[in-house]
Each structure stands twice: as C-alpha cells, then as structure tokens.
mmCIF file of C-alpha atoms in Angstrom:
data_model
loop_
_atom_site.group_PDB
_atom_site.id
_atom_site.type_symbol
_atom_site.label_atom_id
_atom_site.label_comp_id
_atom_site.label_asym_id
_atom_site.label_seq_id
_atom_site.Cartn_x
_atom_site.Cartn_y
_atom_site.Cartn_z
ATOM 1 C CA MET A 201 7.045 15.825 32.520
ATOM 2 C CA SER A 202 8.400 18.928 34.109
ATOM 3 C CA ASP A 203 10.618 16.487 35.987
ATOM 4 C CA HIS A 204 11.899 15.090 32.951
ATOM 5 C CA GLU A 205 12.676 17.292 30.523
ATOM 6 C CA ASP A 206 16.025 15.249 29.929
ATOM 7 C CA GLY A 207 13.628 13.104 27.649
ATOM 8 C CA SER A 208 14.710 10.497 30.413
ATOM 9 C CA HIS A 209 11.306 9.287 30.878
ATOM 10 C CA LEU A 210 10.975 8.354 26.958
ATOM 11 C CA THR A 211 11.724 4.734 25.268
ATOM 12 C CA GLU A 212 14.606 4.104 22.888
ATOM 13 C CA MET A 213 12.330 4.374 19.787
ATOM 14 C CA GLU A 214 10.339 7.738 21.257
ATOM 15 C CA LEU A 215 13.958 9.554 21.936
ATOM 16 C CA ARG A 216 15.184 8.502 18.366
ATOM 17 C CA VAL A 217 12.048 9.714 16.787
ATOM 18 C CA ARG A 218 12.067 13.218 18.664
ATOM 19 C CA ALA A 219 15.087 13.311 17.856
ATOM 20 C CA LEU A 220 15.152 13.153 13.826
ATOM 21 C CA GLU A 221 12.348 15.013 13.966
ATOM 22 C CA THR A 222 13.743 18.112 16.522
ATOM 23 C CA VAL A 223 16.569 18.169 13.879
ATOM 24 C CA LEU A 224 14.349 17.897 11.048
ATOM 25 C CA ALA A 225 12.271 21.095 12.790
ATOM 26 C CA GLU A 226 15.453 23.297 13.605
ATOM 27 C CA LYS A 227 16.499 23.175 10.061
ATOM 28 C CA GLY A 228 13.842 24.445 9.286
ATOM 29 C CA TYR A 229 12.235 21.313 6.921
ATOM 30 C CA ILE A 230 9.241 20.799 8.891
ATOM 31 C CA ASP A 231 7.212 22.122 11.048
ATOM 32 C CA PRO A 232 6.263 19.783 14.120
ATOM 33 C CA ALA A 233 2.512 21.491 13.913
ATOM 34 C CA VAL A 234 1.768 20.438 10.917
ATOM 35 C CA LEU A 235 3.210 16.864 11.783
ATOM 36 C CA ASP A 236 0.125 17.127 14.295
ATOM 37 C CA LEU A 237 -2.262 18.099 11.666
ATOM 38 C CA ILE A 238 -1.242 14.831 9.429
ATOM 39 C CA VAL A 239 -1.270 12.589 12.738
ATOM 40 C CA GLU A 240 -4.865 13.693 13.470
ATOM 41 C CA HIS A 241 -5.835 12.970 10.150
ATOM 42 C CA PHE A 242 -4.684 9.465 9.705
ATOM 43 C CA GLU A 243 -5.545 8.531 13.409
ATOM 44 C CA THR A 244 -9.296 10.074 13.300
ATOM 45 C CA LYS A 245 -10.670 10.614 9.588
ATOM 46 C CA VAL A 246 -9.991 7.777 7.381
ATOM 47 C CA GLY A 247 -10.881 4.790 8.172
ATOM 48 C CA PRO A 248 -12.705 1.204 6.341
ATOM 49 C CA HIS A 249 -16.299 3.356 7.362
ATOM 50 C CA ILE A 250 -15.503 5.262 4.164
ATOM 51 C CA GLY A 251 -15.164 2.581 1.213
ATOM 52 C CA ALA A 252 -17.981 1.520 2.730
ATOM 53 C CA ARG A 253 -20.022 3.960 2.255
ATOM 54 C CA VAL A 254 -18.720 3.498 -1.358
ATOM 55 C CA VAL A 255 -19.800 -0.015 -1.407
ATOM 56 C CA ALA A 256 -23.401 0.391 -0.522
ATOM 57 C CA GLN A 257 -23.526 3.633 -2.530
ATOM 58 C CA ALA A 258 -22.478 0.684 -5.452
ATOM 59 C CA TRP A 259 -25.120 -1.482 -3.814
ATOM 60 C CA VAL A 260 -28.220 0.667 -4.390
ATOM 61 C CA ASP A 261 -26.553 2.546 -7.521
ATOM 62 C CA THR A 262 -26.050 0.994 -10.907
ATOM 63 C CA ALA A 263 -25.292 3.888 -12.574
ATOM 64 C CA PHE A 264 -22.400 4.824 -9.721
ATOM 65 C CA ARG A 265 -21.535 1.370 -9.649
ATOM 66 C CA GLN A 266 -20.837 1.178 -13.330
ATOM 67 C CA ALA A 267 -18.668 4.261 -12.792
ATOM 68 C CA LEU A 268 -17.316 2.803 -10.208
ATOM 69 C CA LEU A 269 -16.184 0.001 -12.013
ATOM 70 C CA ALA A 270 -14.715 2.223 -14.923
ATOM 71 C CA ASP A 271 -12.376 4.346 -13.113
ATOM 72 C CA ALA A 272 -12.810 4.343 -9.585
ATOM 73 C CA THR A 273 -11.009 7.925 -8.288
ATOM 74 C CA ALA A 274 -13.348 9.651 -10.844
ATOM 75 C CA ALA A 275 -17.047 8.195 -10.054
ATOM 76 C CA ILE A 276 -15.891 9.045 -6.232
ATOM 77 C CA ALA A 277 -14.838 12.481 -7.150
ATOM 78 C CA ALA A 278 -17.746 12.355 -9.062
ATOM 79 C CA SER A 279 -20.366 12.038 -7.297
ATOM 80 C CA GLY A 280 -19.628 14.041 -4.113
ATOM 81 C CA ASN A 281 -20.822 11.899 -1.564
ATOM 82 C CA PHE A 282 -17.015 11.080 -0.078
ATOM 83 C CA PRO A 283 -13.908 12.206 1.001
ATOM 84 C CA PRO A 284 -11.631 12.783 -1.783
ATOM 85 C CA VAL A 285 -9.631 9.594 -3.039
ATOM 86 C CA GLY A 286 -6.111 9.900 -5.215
ATOM 87 C CA ASP A 287 -5.159 8.558 -7.888
ATOM 88 C CA HIS A 288 -5.445 5.078 -9.881
ATOM 89 C CA LEU A 289 -7.771 3.579 -7.394
ATOM 90 C CA ILE A 290 -9.710 0.151 -8.445
ATOM 91 C CA ALA A 291 -12.505 -1.376 -8.064
ATOM 92 C CA VAL A 292 -12.869 -5.155 -8.491
ATOM 93 C CA GLU A 293 -16.314 -6.859 -8.353
ATOM 94 C CA ASN A 294 -17.302 -9.988 -6.507
ATOM 95 C CA THR A 295 -19.432 -11.918 -8.270
ATOM 96 C CA PRO A 296 -20.418 -15.823 -7.560
ATOM 97 C CA ASP A 297 -18.110 -16.472 -9.817
ATOM 98 C CA GLN A 298 -14.934 -15.001 -8.648
ATOM 99 C CA HIS A 299 -13.888 -14.092 -5.731
ATOM 100 C CA ASN A 300 -10.937 -11.213 -5.415
ATOM 101 C CA MET A 301 -8.066 -10.288 -2.501
ATOM 102 C CA VAL A 302 -5.511 -7.673 -2.487
ATOM 103 C CA VAL A 303 -2.130 -7.715 -1.125
ATOM 104 C CA CYS A 304 1.011 -5.849 -1.611
ATOM 105 C CA THR A 305 3.883 -8.586 -1.736
ATOM 106 C CA LEU A 306 6.933 -5.859 -2.301
ATOM 107 C CA CYS A 307 5.937 -3.517 0.575
ATOM 108 C CA SER A 308 2.330 -2.908 2.334
ATOM 109 C CA CYS A 309 0.717 -0.756 -0.417
ATOM 110 C CA TYR A 310 -2.889 -0.474 0.049
ATOM 111 C CA PRO A 311 -6.102 2.148 -0.329
ATOM 112 C CA TRP A 312 -5.362 4.520 2.226
ATOM 113 C CA ASP A 313 -8.050 6.942 1.254
ATOM 114 C CA VAL A 314 -10.852 4.597 0.960
ATOM 115 C CA LEU A 315 -9.737 2.073 4.196
ATOM 116 C CA GLY A 316 -7.564 4.950 6.285
ATOM 117 C CA LEU A 317 -4.438 2.876 7.429
ATOM 118 C CA PRO A 318 -3.661 -1.103 6.711
ATOM 119 C CA PRO A 319 -3.788 -3.525 9.397
ATOM 120 C CA VAL A 320 -0.762 -5.549 10.841
ATOM 121 C CA TRP A 321 -1.493 -8.541 9.365
ATOM 122 C CA TYR A 322 -1.724 -6.795 6.203
ATOM 123 C CA LYS A 323 1.573 -5.796 6.289
ATOM 124 C CA SER A 324 3.363 -8.568 7.709
ATOM 125 C CA ALA A 325 5.029 -11.762 6.299
ATOM 126 C CA PRO A 326 2.910 -14.686 6.612
ATOM 127 C CA TYR A 327 0.047 -12.640 4.806
ATOM 128 C CA ARG A 328 2.301 -11.120 2.183
ATOM 129 C CA SER A 329 3.923 -14.385 1.660
ATOM 130 C CA ARG A 330 1.549 -16.529 1.383
ATOM 131 C CA VAL A 331 -1.370 -15.302 -0.173
ATOM 132 C CA VAL A 332 -0.441 -15.400 -3.958
ATOM 133 C CA MET A 333 -0.103 -18.893 -3.280
ATOM 134 C CA ASP A 334 -2.119 -19.835 -1.349
ATOM 135 C CA PRO A 335 -5.361 -17.703 -0.386
ATOM 136 C CA ARG A 336 -7.459 -20.784 -0.184
ATOM 137 C CA GLY A 337 -5.249 -21.045 2.866
ATOM 138 C CA VAL A 338 -5.245 -17.594 4.184
ATOM 139 C CA LEU A 339 -9.218 -17.308 3.894
ATOM 140 C CA ARG A 340 -9.754 -20.501 6.275
ATOM 141 C CA GLU A 341 -7.820 -18.639 8.642
ATOM 142 C CA PHE A 342 -10.059 -15.665 8.394
ATOM 143 C CA GLY A 343 -12.977 -18.690 8.483
ATOM 144 C CA VAL A 344 -13.990 -18.012 5.090
ATOM 145 C CA ALA A 345 -15.453 -20.692 2.961
ATOM 146 C CA LEU A 346 -15.934 -19.707 -0.778
ATOM 147 C CA PRO A 347 -19.002 -21.161 -2.570
ATOM 148 C CA GLU A 348 -18.363 -24.067 -4.729
ATOM 149 C CA GLY A 349 -16.498 -23.349 -7.945
ATOM 150 C CA ALA A 350 -15.624 -20.183 -6.959
ATOM 151 C CA ARG A 351 -12.841 -19.169 -8.675
ATOM 152 C CA LEU A 352 -9.678 -17.033 -6.931
ATOM 153 C CA ARG A 353 -8.087 -13.820 -8.138
ATOM 154 C CA VAL A 354 -5.354 -12.077 -6.042
ATOM 155 C CA TRP A 355 -4.100 -8.824 -7.050
ATOM 156 C CA ASP A 356 -0.681 -7.924 -5.908
ATOM 157 C CA SER A 357 -0.282 -3.723 -5.767
ATOM 158 C CA THR A 358 3.364 -4.237 -7.700
ATOM 159 C CA ALA A 359 2.804 -0.470 -8.739
ATOM 160 C CA GLU A 360 0.709 2.848 -7.649
ATOM 161 C CA THR A 361 -2.719 1.801 -8.512
ATOM 162 C CA ARG A 362 -4.950 0.594 -5.354
ATOM 163 C CA TYR A 363 -7.391 -1.449 -5.562
ATOM 164 C CA LEU A 364 -11.196 -1.855 -3.577
ATOM 165 C CA VAL A 365 -12.622 -4.995 -3.434
ATOM 166 C CA LEU A 366 -16.502 -4.742 -3.995
ATOM 167 C CA PRO A 367 -17.952 -7.408 -1.607
ATOM 168 C CA ARG A 368 -21.221 -9.011 -2.671
ATOM 169 C CA ARG A 369 -24.534 -7.987 -1.058
ATOM 170 C CA PRO A 370 -25.709 -10.110 1.177
ATOM 171 C CA ALA A 371 -29.264 -11.352 0.962
ATOM 172 C CA GLY A 372 -32.179 -10.464 2.514
ATOM 173 C CA THR A 373 -31.204 -6.681 2.680
ATOM 174 C CA GLU A 374 -33.803 -5.630 -0.189
ATOM 175 C CA GLY A 375 -34.640 -1.921 0.366
ATOM 176 C CA TRP A 376 -31.815 -1.293 2.806
ATOM 177 C CA THR A 377 -30.731 2.616 2.902
ATOM 178 C CA VAL A 378 -26.492 3.495 2.169
ATOM 179 C CA ASP A 379 -26.577 4.047 6.030
ATOM 180 C CA GLN A 380 -28.077 0.423 7.211
ATOM 181 C CA LEU A 381 -25.863 -1.459 4.620
ATOM 182 C CA ALA A 382 -22.431 0.321 5.388
ATOM 183 C CA ALA A 383 -22.836 -1.436 8.573
ATOM 184 C CA LEU A 384 -22.307 -4.922 6.983
ATOM 185 C CA VAL A 385 -19.128 -3.655 4.762
ATOM 186 C CA THR A 386 -16.532 -4.606 7.032
ATOM 187 C CA ARG A 387 -12.965 -3.523 6.304
ATOM 188 C CA ASP A 388 -11.791 -7.020 5.406
ATOM 189 C CA SER A 389 -14.450 -7.516 3.164
ATOM 190 C CA MET A 390 -12.843 -4.573 1.023
ATOM 191 C CA ILE A 391 -9.528 -6.487 0.757
ATOM 192 C CA GLY A 392 -10.925 -9.614 -0.273
ATOM 193 C CA THR A 393 -10.138 -11.980 3.180
ATOM 194 C CA GLY A 394 -13.834 -11.060 4.857
ATOM 195 C CA LEU A 395 -17.437 -11.389 3.465
ATOM 196 C CA ALA A 396 -19.803 -8.576 3.666
ATOM 197 C CA LEU A 397 -21.919 -9.503 7.354
ATOM 198 C CA THR A 398 -25.361 -10.777 6.655
ATOM 199 C CA PRO A 399 -28.595 -8.520 7.725
ATOM 200 C CA GLU A 400 -28.121 -10.045 11.271
ATOM 201 C CA GLY A 401 -24.806 -8.459 11.560
ATOM 202 C CA ASP A 402 -23.133 -11.413 11.966
ATOM 203 C CA PRO A 403 -20.103 -13.090 9.024
ATOM 204 C CA GLN A 404 -21.374 -15.526 6.539
ATOM 205 C CA MET B 152 17.282 -5.860 -5.641
ATOM 206 C CA ASN B 153 16.276 -9.675 -4.739
ATOM 207 C CA ALA B 154 15.925 -8.757 -0.556
ATOM 208 C CA VAL B 155 13.856 -10.128 1.973
ATOM 209 C CA HIS B 156 11.253 -7.379 1.083
ATOM 210 C CA ASP B 157 9.896 -9.878 -1.857
ATOM 211 C CA LEU B 158 8.151 -12.110 -0.207
ATOM 212 C CA GLY B 159 5.433 -13.064 -2.375
ATOM 213 C CA GLY B 160 5.677 -17.562 -2.293
ATOM 214 C CA MET B 161 8.475 -17.629 0.235
ATOM 215 C CA GLN B 162 7.350 -20.501 3.062
ATOM 216 C CA GLY B 163 7.497 -20.875 6.761
ATOM 217 C CA PHE B 164 6.694 -17.566 8.054
ATOM 218 C CA GLY B 165 3.616 -19.227 9.549
ATOM 219 C CA GLU B 166 -0.308 -18.718 10.018
ATOM 220 C CA VAL B 167 -2.010 -14.683 9.777
ATOM 221 C CA VAL B 168 -2.106 -12.907 13.388
ATOM 222 C CA ARG B 169 -4.945 -10.721 13.522
ATOM 223 C CA GLU B 170 -5.589 -8.725 16.771
ATOM 224 C CA ALA B 171 -8.360 -7.811 18.129
ATOM 225 C CA GLY B 172 -9.908 -4.011 17.840
ATOM 226 C CA GLU B 173 -6.173 -2.462 16.399
ATOM 227 C CA PRO B 174 -5.937 0.893 17.398
ATOM 228 C CA ALA B 175 -3.741 3.481 14.543
ATOM 229 C CA PHE B 176 -0.946 4.071 15.881
ATOM 230 C CA HIS B 177 0.859 1.062 18.512
ATOM 231 C CA ALA B 178 2.393 3.739 19.862
ATOM 232 C CA ASP B 179 1.843 7.982 19.713
ATOM 233 C CA TRP B 180 5.782 7.649 17.762
ATOM 234 C CA GLU B 181 4.418 5.326 15.315
ATOM 235 C CA GLY B 182 2.183 8.731 14.281
ATOM 236 C CA ARG B 183 4.908 10.826 13.910
ATOM 237 C CA VAL B 184 7.349 8.723 12.015
ATOM 238 C CA LEU B 185 4.449 8.701 9.327
ATOM 239 C CA ALA B 186 4.015 12.831 9.430
ATOM 240 C CA LEU B 187 7.858 13.131 9.172
ATOM 241 C CA GLN B 188 7.559 10.393 6.535
ATOM 242 C CA ARG B 189 5.252 12.922 4.541
ATOM 243 C CA ALA B 190 6.530 15.963 5.526
ATOM 244 C CA VAL B 191 10.148 14.954 4.235
ATOM 245 C CA LEU B 192 9.001 13.582 0.795
ATOM 246 C CA TYR B 193 6.811 16.206 0.193
ATOM 247 C CA THR B 194 10.381 18.732 0.211
ATOM 248 C CA ARG B 195 10.888 16.787 -2.352
ATOM 249 C CA ALA B 196 14.427 16.126 -1.248
ATOM 250 C CA ALA B 197 13.229 12.475 -1.571
ATOM 251 C CA ASN B 198 10.464 10.334 -3.215
ATOM 252 C CA LEU B 199 8.655 7.306 -2.461
ATOM 253 C CA ASP B 200 10.207 4.910 -4.178
ATOM 254 C CA GLY B 201 13.915 5.516 -3.079
ATOM 255 C CA PHE B 202 11.877 5.403 0.541
ATOM 256 C CA ARG B 203 10.917 2.108 -0.422
ATOM 257 C CA HIS B 204 14.582 1.169 -1.440
ATOM 258 C CA ALA B 205 15.886 2.491 1.349
ATOM 259 C CA GLN B 206 13.792 -0.325 3.063
ATOM 260 C CA GLU B 207 14.643 -2.972 0.792
ATOM 261 C CA SER B 208 18.154 -1.957 1.731
ATOM 262 C CA LEU B 209 18.233 -3.286 5.141
ATOM 263 C CA SER B 210 19.645 -6.302 6.397
ATOM 264 C CA ALA B 211 17.195 -9.596 6.074
ATOM 265 C CA ARG B 212 17.860 -9.288 9.790
ATOM 266 C CA THR B 213 16.607 -6.101 10.681
ATOM 267 C CA TYR B 214 14.200 -6.272 7.982
ATOM 268 C CA LEU B 215 12.457 -8.954 9.305
ATOM 269 C CA SER B 216 12.429 -8.132 12.983
ATOM 270 C CA ILE B 217 11.542 -5.267 13.643
ATOM 271 C CA SER B 218 8.115 -3.301 13.293
ATOM 272 C CA TYR B 219 6.140 -1.800 10.352
ATOM 273 C CA TYR B 220 7.031 1.895 11.374
ATOM 274 C CA HIS B 221 10.326 0.767 13.472
ATOM 275 C CA ARG B 222 11.884 -0.150 9.692
ATOM 276 C CA TRP B 223 9.872 3.557 8.158
ATOM 277 C CA LEU B 224 12.533 5.279 10.980
ATOM 278 C CA LEU B 225 15.486 4.359 9.792
ATOM 279 C CA ALA B 226 14.455 4.351 5.887
ATOM 280 C CA LEU B 227 13.813 7.670 6.513
ATOM 281 C CA THR B 228 16.828 8.328 8.956
ATOM 282 C CA LYS B 229 18.674 6.154 5.806
ATOM 283 C CA LEU B 230 17.415 8.681 3.612
ATOM 284 C CA THR B 231 17.537 11.683 5.510
ATOM 285 C CA LEU B 232 21.387 10.334 6.371
ATOM 286 C CA ASP B 233 22.324 10.055 2.751
ATOM 287 C CA LEU B 234 21.009 13.376 1.720
ATOM 288 C CA GLY B 235 22.861 15.476 3.713
ATOM 289 C CA LEU B 236 19.435 16.773 5.164
ATOM 290 C CA VAL B 237 20.735 15.957 8.910
ATOM 291 C CA GLN B 238 24.469 14.206 10.141
ATOM 292 C CA GLY B 239 25.126 11.634 12.374
ATOM 293 C CA GLU B 240 26.541 13.782 15.049
ATOM 294 C CA GLU B 241 22.912 15.688 14.989
ATOM 295 C CA LEU B 242 20.778 12.444 15.768
ATOM 296 C CA GLN B 243 23.247 11.791 18.113
ATOM 297 C CA THR B 244 22.477 15.474 20.548
ATOM 298 C CA GLY B 245 19.066 16.024 18.992
ATOM 299 C CA HIS B 246 20.091 19.191 17.463
ATOM 300 C CA ALA B 247 20.801 21.095 14.248
ATOM 301 C CA LEU B 248 24.967 21.865 14.674
ATOM 302 C CA ALA B 249 25.354 22.640 10.515
ATOM 303 C CA PRO B 250 23.486 24.439 8.770
ATOM 304 C CA ALA B 251 20.132 23.478 6.613
ATOM 305 C CA LYS B 252 20.408 22.992 2.794
ATOM 306 C CA PRO B 253 17.353 25.204 0.601
ATOM 307 C CA LEU B 254 14.973 22.701 -0.491
ATOM 308 C CA GLY B 255 11.960 23.115 -3.146
ATOM 309 C CA ARG B 256 9.464 23.533 -0.983
ATOM 310 C CA ARG B 257 8.046 22.735 3.056
ATOM 311 C CA LEU B 258 4.980 21.435 4.076
ATOM 312 C CA THR B 259 2.819 24.109 5.740
ATOM 313 C CA ARG B 260 -0.577 24.165 7.363
ATOM 314 C CA ALA B 261 -2.225 25.369 4.553
ATOM 315 C CA GLU B 262 -0.709 22.902 1.750
ATOM 316 C CA VAL B 263 -1.350 19.539 4.943
ATOM 317 C CA ALA B 264 -4.414 18.347 2.793
ATOM 318 C CA ALA B 265 -1.664 17.857 -0.100
ATOM 319 C CA ALA B 266 0.128 15.100 2.683
ATOM 320 C CA TYR B 267 -3.233 13.287 3.150
ATOM 321 C CA LEU B 268 -4.116 12.071 -0.597
ATOM 322 C CA ARG B 269 -2.069 9.344 -2.713
ATOM 323 C CA SER B 270 -0.093 11.703 -4.900
ATOM 324 C CA PRO B 271 -0.460 11.406 -9.078
ATOM 325 C CA PHE B 272 2.107 9.304 -10.832
ATOM 326 C CA GLY B 273 0.117 9.668 -14.141
ATOM 327 C CA ARG B 274 2.913 11.423 -16.472
ATOM 328 C CA ASN B 275 2.792 12.058 -19.840
ATOM 329 C CA PRO B 276 3.259 8.820 -22.534
ATOM 330 C CA GLN B 277 6.458 9.198 -24.294
ATOM 331 C CA GLY B 278 4.910 6.972 -27.395
ATOM 332 C CA SER B 279 2.188 4.550 -27.890
ATOM 333 C CA PRO B 280 1.436 1.207 -25.736
ATOM 334 C CA ARG B 281 3.619 -1.847 -27.089
ATOM 335 C CA PHE B 282 0.961 -4.214 -25.913
ATOM 336 C CA LYS B 283 -2.892 -4.108 -25.501
ATOM 337 C CA PRO B 284 -5.712 -6.378 -23.636
ATOM 338 C CA GLY B 285 -5.370 -9.599 -24.654
ATOM 339 C CA ASP B 286 -1.352 -9.552 -25.411
ATOM 340 C CA ALA B 287 -0.079 -12.913 -24.560
ATOM 341 C CA VAL B 288 3.215 -11.626 -22.734
ATOM 342 C CA ARG B 289 6.330 -13.015 -21.333
ATOM 343 C CA THR B 290 8.064 -11.547 -17.630
ATOM 344 C CA LYS B 291 11.591 -10.809 -18.368
ATOM 345 C CA ASN B 292 14.036 -12.447 -15.988
ATOM 346 C CA LEU B 293 15.282 -9.664 -14.336
ATOM 347 C CA HIS B 294 17.698 -9.696 -11.245
ATOM 348 C CA PRO B 295 18.577 -5.779 -10.938
ATOM 349 C CA GLU B 296 20.492 -4.512 -7.638
ATOM 350 C CA GLY B 297 18.612 -1.477 -7.738
ATOM 351 C CA HIS B 298 14.612 -1.173 -6.518
ATOM 352 C CA THR B 299 12.327 -3.189 -9.084
ATOM 353 C CA ARG B 300 8.542 -4.054 -8.854
ATOM 354 C CA LEU B 301 8.188 -7.162 -10.163
ATOM 355 C CA PRO B 302 8.432 -9.740 -7.888
ATOM 356 C CA ARG B 303 10.349 -12.553 -7.996
ATOM 357 C CA TYR B 304 7.588 -15.015 -8.433
ATOM 358 C CA ALA B 305 6.523 -13.505 -11.413
ATOM 359 C CA ARG B 306 9.346 -13.130 -13.122
ATOM 360 C CA ASP B 307 10.011 -15.485 -16.183
ATOM 361 C CA LYS B 308 6.925 -16.280 -17.056
ATOM 362 C CA VAL B 309 4.032 -16.145 -19.666
ATOM 363 C CA GLY B 310 1.001 -13.923 -18.753
ATOM 364 C CA ARG B 311 -1.601 -12.018 -20.533
ATOM 365 C CA ILE B 312 -2.566 -8.319 -20.834
ATOM 366 C CA GLU B 313 -5.727 -7.601 -19.106
ATOM 367 C CA ALA B 314 -5.758 -3.825 -19.142
ATOM 368 C CA LEU B 315 -3.785 -1.068 -19.868
ATOM 369 C CA CYS B 316 -3.716 1.224 -16.111
ATOM 370 C CA GLY B 317 -2.171 4.391 -17.753
ATOM 371 C CA CYS B 318 1.729 5.779 -18.729
ATOM 372 C CA HIS B 319 3.196 6.041 -14.811
ATOM 373 C CA VAL B 320 6.687 7.247 -13.106
ATOM 374 C CA PHE B 321 8.984 4.622 -13.680
ATOM 375 C CA ALA B 322 9.976 3.586 -10.424
ATOM 376 C CA ASP B 323 13.028 1.455 -10.666
ATOM 377 C CA SER B 324 14.452 5.075 -12.336
ATOM 378 C CA SER B 325 12.444 6.975 -9.898
ATOM 379 C CA ALA B 326 14.055 4.876 -6.972
ATOM 380 C CA ALA B 327 17.729 5.232 -8.835
ATOM 381 C CA GLY B 328 17.386 9.931 -8.226
ATOM 382 C CA MET B 329 16.956 8.999 -12.216
ATOM 383 C CA GLY B 330 14.033 11.158 -12.429
ATOM 384 C CA ASP B 331 10.601 9.488 -13.796
ATOM 385 C CA ASP B 332 10.964 7.920 -17.057
ATOM 386 C CA PRO B 333 7.588 7.504 -17.558
ATOM 387 C CA GLN B 334 6.617 3.801 -18.677
ATOM 388 C CA TRP B 335 3.018 2.468 -19.671
ATOM 389 C CA VAL B 336 1.985 0.260 -16.775
ATOM 390 C CA TYR B 337 -0.720 -2.777 -17.661
ATOM 391 C CA THR B 338 -2.177 -5.122 -15.365
ATOM 392 C CA VAL B 339 -1.094 -8.963 -16.740
ATOM 393 C CA VAL B 340 -3.040 -12.267 -15.536
ATOM 394 C CA PHE B 341 -0.940 -15.149 -14.938
ATOM 395 C CA ASP B 342 -2.266 -18.385 -14.239
ATOM 396 C CA GLY B 343 -2.257 -19.705 -10.570
ATOM 397 C CA ARG B 344 -0.266 -23.340 -12.285
ATOM 398 C CA THR B 345 2.315 -21.497 -13.985
ATOM 399 C CA LEU B 346 3.332 -19.356 -11.024
ATOM 400 C CA TRP B 347 3.656 -22.500 -8.764
ATOM 401 C CA GLY B 348 2.895 -25.728 -10.654
ATOM 402 C CA GLU B 349 0.527 -28.825 -10.803
ATOM 403 C CA PRO B 350 -0.298 -29.189 -7.442
ATOM 404 C CA ALA B 351 -1.569 -25.425 -7.125
ATOM 405 C CA ASP B 352 -5.576 -24.633 -7.477
ATOM 406 C CA ALA B 353 -6.562 -24.317 -11.014
ATOM 407 C CA SER B 354 -8.919 -21.631 -10.375
ATOM 408 C CA LEU B 355 -6.241 -19.007 -9.195
ATOM 409 C CA THR B 356 -4.847 -16.553 -11.355
ATOM 410 C CA VAL B 357 -2.572 -13.392 -10.120
ATOM 411 C CA SER B 358 -2.592 -10.012 -10.960
ATOM 412 C CA ILE B 359 0.581 -7.617 -10.892
ATOM 413 C CA GLU B 360 0.879 -4.138 -12.612
ATOM 414 C CA ALA B 361 4.031 -4.053 -15.083
ATOM 415 C CA PHE B 362 6.340 -1.076 -15.846
ATOM 416 C CA GLU B 363 6.558 -2.259 -19.947
ATOM 417 C CA PRO B 364 10.576 -2.619 -19.824
ATOM 418 C CA TYR B 365 9.810 -5.421 -17.750
ATOM 419 C CA LEU B 366 7.672 -7.739 -20.574
ATOM 420 C CA GLU B 367 8.750 -8.736 -23.588
ATOM 421 C CA ALA B 368 5.846 -9.953 -26.308
ATOM 422 C CA CYS B 369 5.477 -14.170 -27.142
#
C-alpha cells in the first residue's frame, strides 16, 4: 500500500466511498473503527443459520411454534436460544393448503436479523416485479413444484413488518434434533422460493 | 412518487438470476456503504424513509442500471449533501473543508449494537383503529409526488383487512421530514384476480401492509 498512498490503485467506487467516509469522519459525525464492527457483524455474525434454528425449534416445540406465529419478535426474545431480533417480525407458516412467499416490491425489505443480508436476486427487478403477479413462474425457475391444490400467498413487505416463512417439516425426520433439522432449512425455504431439504439433504 | 422503484407487476425484466455461493459483499466498499448508512442514520440527521426516498428520486436509468450498494451510496451522498453535512467540494477533495454541524448523537463502540438491529417503528396511537379484521376496504387512488408505501398495483383495489399490525411511524410523513405522524398499519389481502384480472392464478392472494390513510371503507 505504501507506494499507493494517493489512492491511485483504487477503483472509482472505492475512491467515492472513501471520500464520503473520510469527510464524515473528519467532521466527527462517524467513527471509522465503529464502521469496521458493523461490517464484521453483517459479514460474519448474522445469516440464515439463525432463522434455520428458529424454524427447527418451531418444528420440535409446539408451544414455541404457537408463540412464534402469534408474535415472532417476542417469541424469539423469550426463548433465550437465539440472538435478539428487531421489532415486527411475523412468522408465516406453510401448510399442505398454502405456500407463502415474501417480497419487497418497493425496495428490498428483508428480515436481516434472522436471515442476514438479502441475496442480489431478492433485490433485483425480475424478482420484485414478477413474484406478486406470477409467483408460480418464479417458483418454476427455482425448481419448486407445489403440491396439487396448494394456494399461493405473497407477502409484500410495504411497511416495517418483516416476514419469516416457516417451511413444512420434511417427512422422515421424526426424532431428529434441532441441530439436525436446522441443516435442512435453507435460506430460500424461509423466503418461500424453496422448500426444506429432504432427510438426505436434497431439494424436495 | 410513481417511479421505477415501484416494480410490482412490471413486465420485461426477464428471469430471476441467482448466484451460487454469493458472498455477503461483492467488494469491500459495499460493506463500508452499509456501515456508513447505519452510522449516518444513527445521528438522527436523516431517517430510513428519507433514505428510501433518496433512492427513489434517482433517475429511472440510474436506478435500474447500477448495483444495490451503488444506489445506497448515491442516496447517502444526496442525503448528506442536502442536509449540509458535507459539501460537493469536500467530496471532490476527499477532506473536510467546512466546520461540522452539531448533530444529535454519534454512534460509538459502546452503542454499536444499536446499529445491528432494526429500530422499533411502533408509536403510541392517537386514536382507535378505524378498521378491524374481516372488513372490506378499498385502497385509495393516490399518486403523491413524495414518498409513499402504497404500491401502484394495489391502488384503487378492493381487499380485506386480515390483521392489525400496530401503530407505526407513517413513512409518507417521516420521509418528508414532517415527523412520525403515527398511523395504524393493517395487513390487507387482495385476490390475485382483483389485481391482475381473469388470467391470474385463481389460488393467488397478495397482501400489503397498508397505513390507515391509504384505506377507505367499502
């Protein structure tokens, strides 16, 4: 780095971000060391592993499942088994009759506290434009075929509520532990663009 | 505002493209932009609704052609410029030239956990909710020039109140710098065919979260 102290090796985006950060820091509005912590948190601490454990717990514990469906933020806080989540998290349960899918057509609202950062496709124009109108077409692209007769419900995150889909528990997992079950809960199954994996770890 | 961010029901964007093994950030600067956004909003000089409105105010061409965090950078730059926190010349030179403005608070190491979680948006209600679960409602035919969270595909449509979700900061007011103006929020469900006509999947329902001022009885 010493031969590039003028930043000449940086891309235009890096230079622009660095300029904004430096000016805000020199004025005392922000502390760059705190930014490091925020980046580390979102890069390494939060992710779908949190939501997967919440789902697995709901599969094995009826009281927790009912509390989660009543008020997901409160149920997760009360259980003591998970990191805290912010307000207004709503869990929506897939059943044999109804499959749920989540989108934010207006921006990219997503339950970061339980799923981490959203993937690029979730924030993209194709997903946001199509899933409210043609969810079955979107599901086909994700390789998901719904059972005959299943209704589709799309939840558009237009306010400050956030949604976590509770996928159906795969058959053949009776007696499994929360850890074993969590390994079958994919990120996409908690958005509704996928299903939980089979006991063999394959897509259904 | 009726801008291109309001994507629901638009056609022609093609297939959903997924990336195998996608990283949290595709470049280090993306993480810095996310962290900057958290730290700037923490000062209370700006709010999340204003940040969203700044993104919506980008030209359609820009909005659709740049990456997510690039859009965040442009929105954050616009907000900080508009608020007078930074000046164009400072961003050109990469250094502060003018004295800082006094701000409400600054995110420190001790308080950083506050930037990890979503802020609470619930507020004390000013009155009783006008609707209850089961009520039929019609969304208003609104086309405000400012920020709104009623998507175009769900305007002037008959739906049903499914749930009352609390009384929250009203995004339309907050984005305009007019304060929280708390409003009741409802889950409103529409039949797919109400939104998209006869060819739509008869088994489809779509819900939005609607602030009470978006709704009228029907």
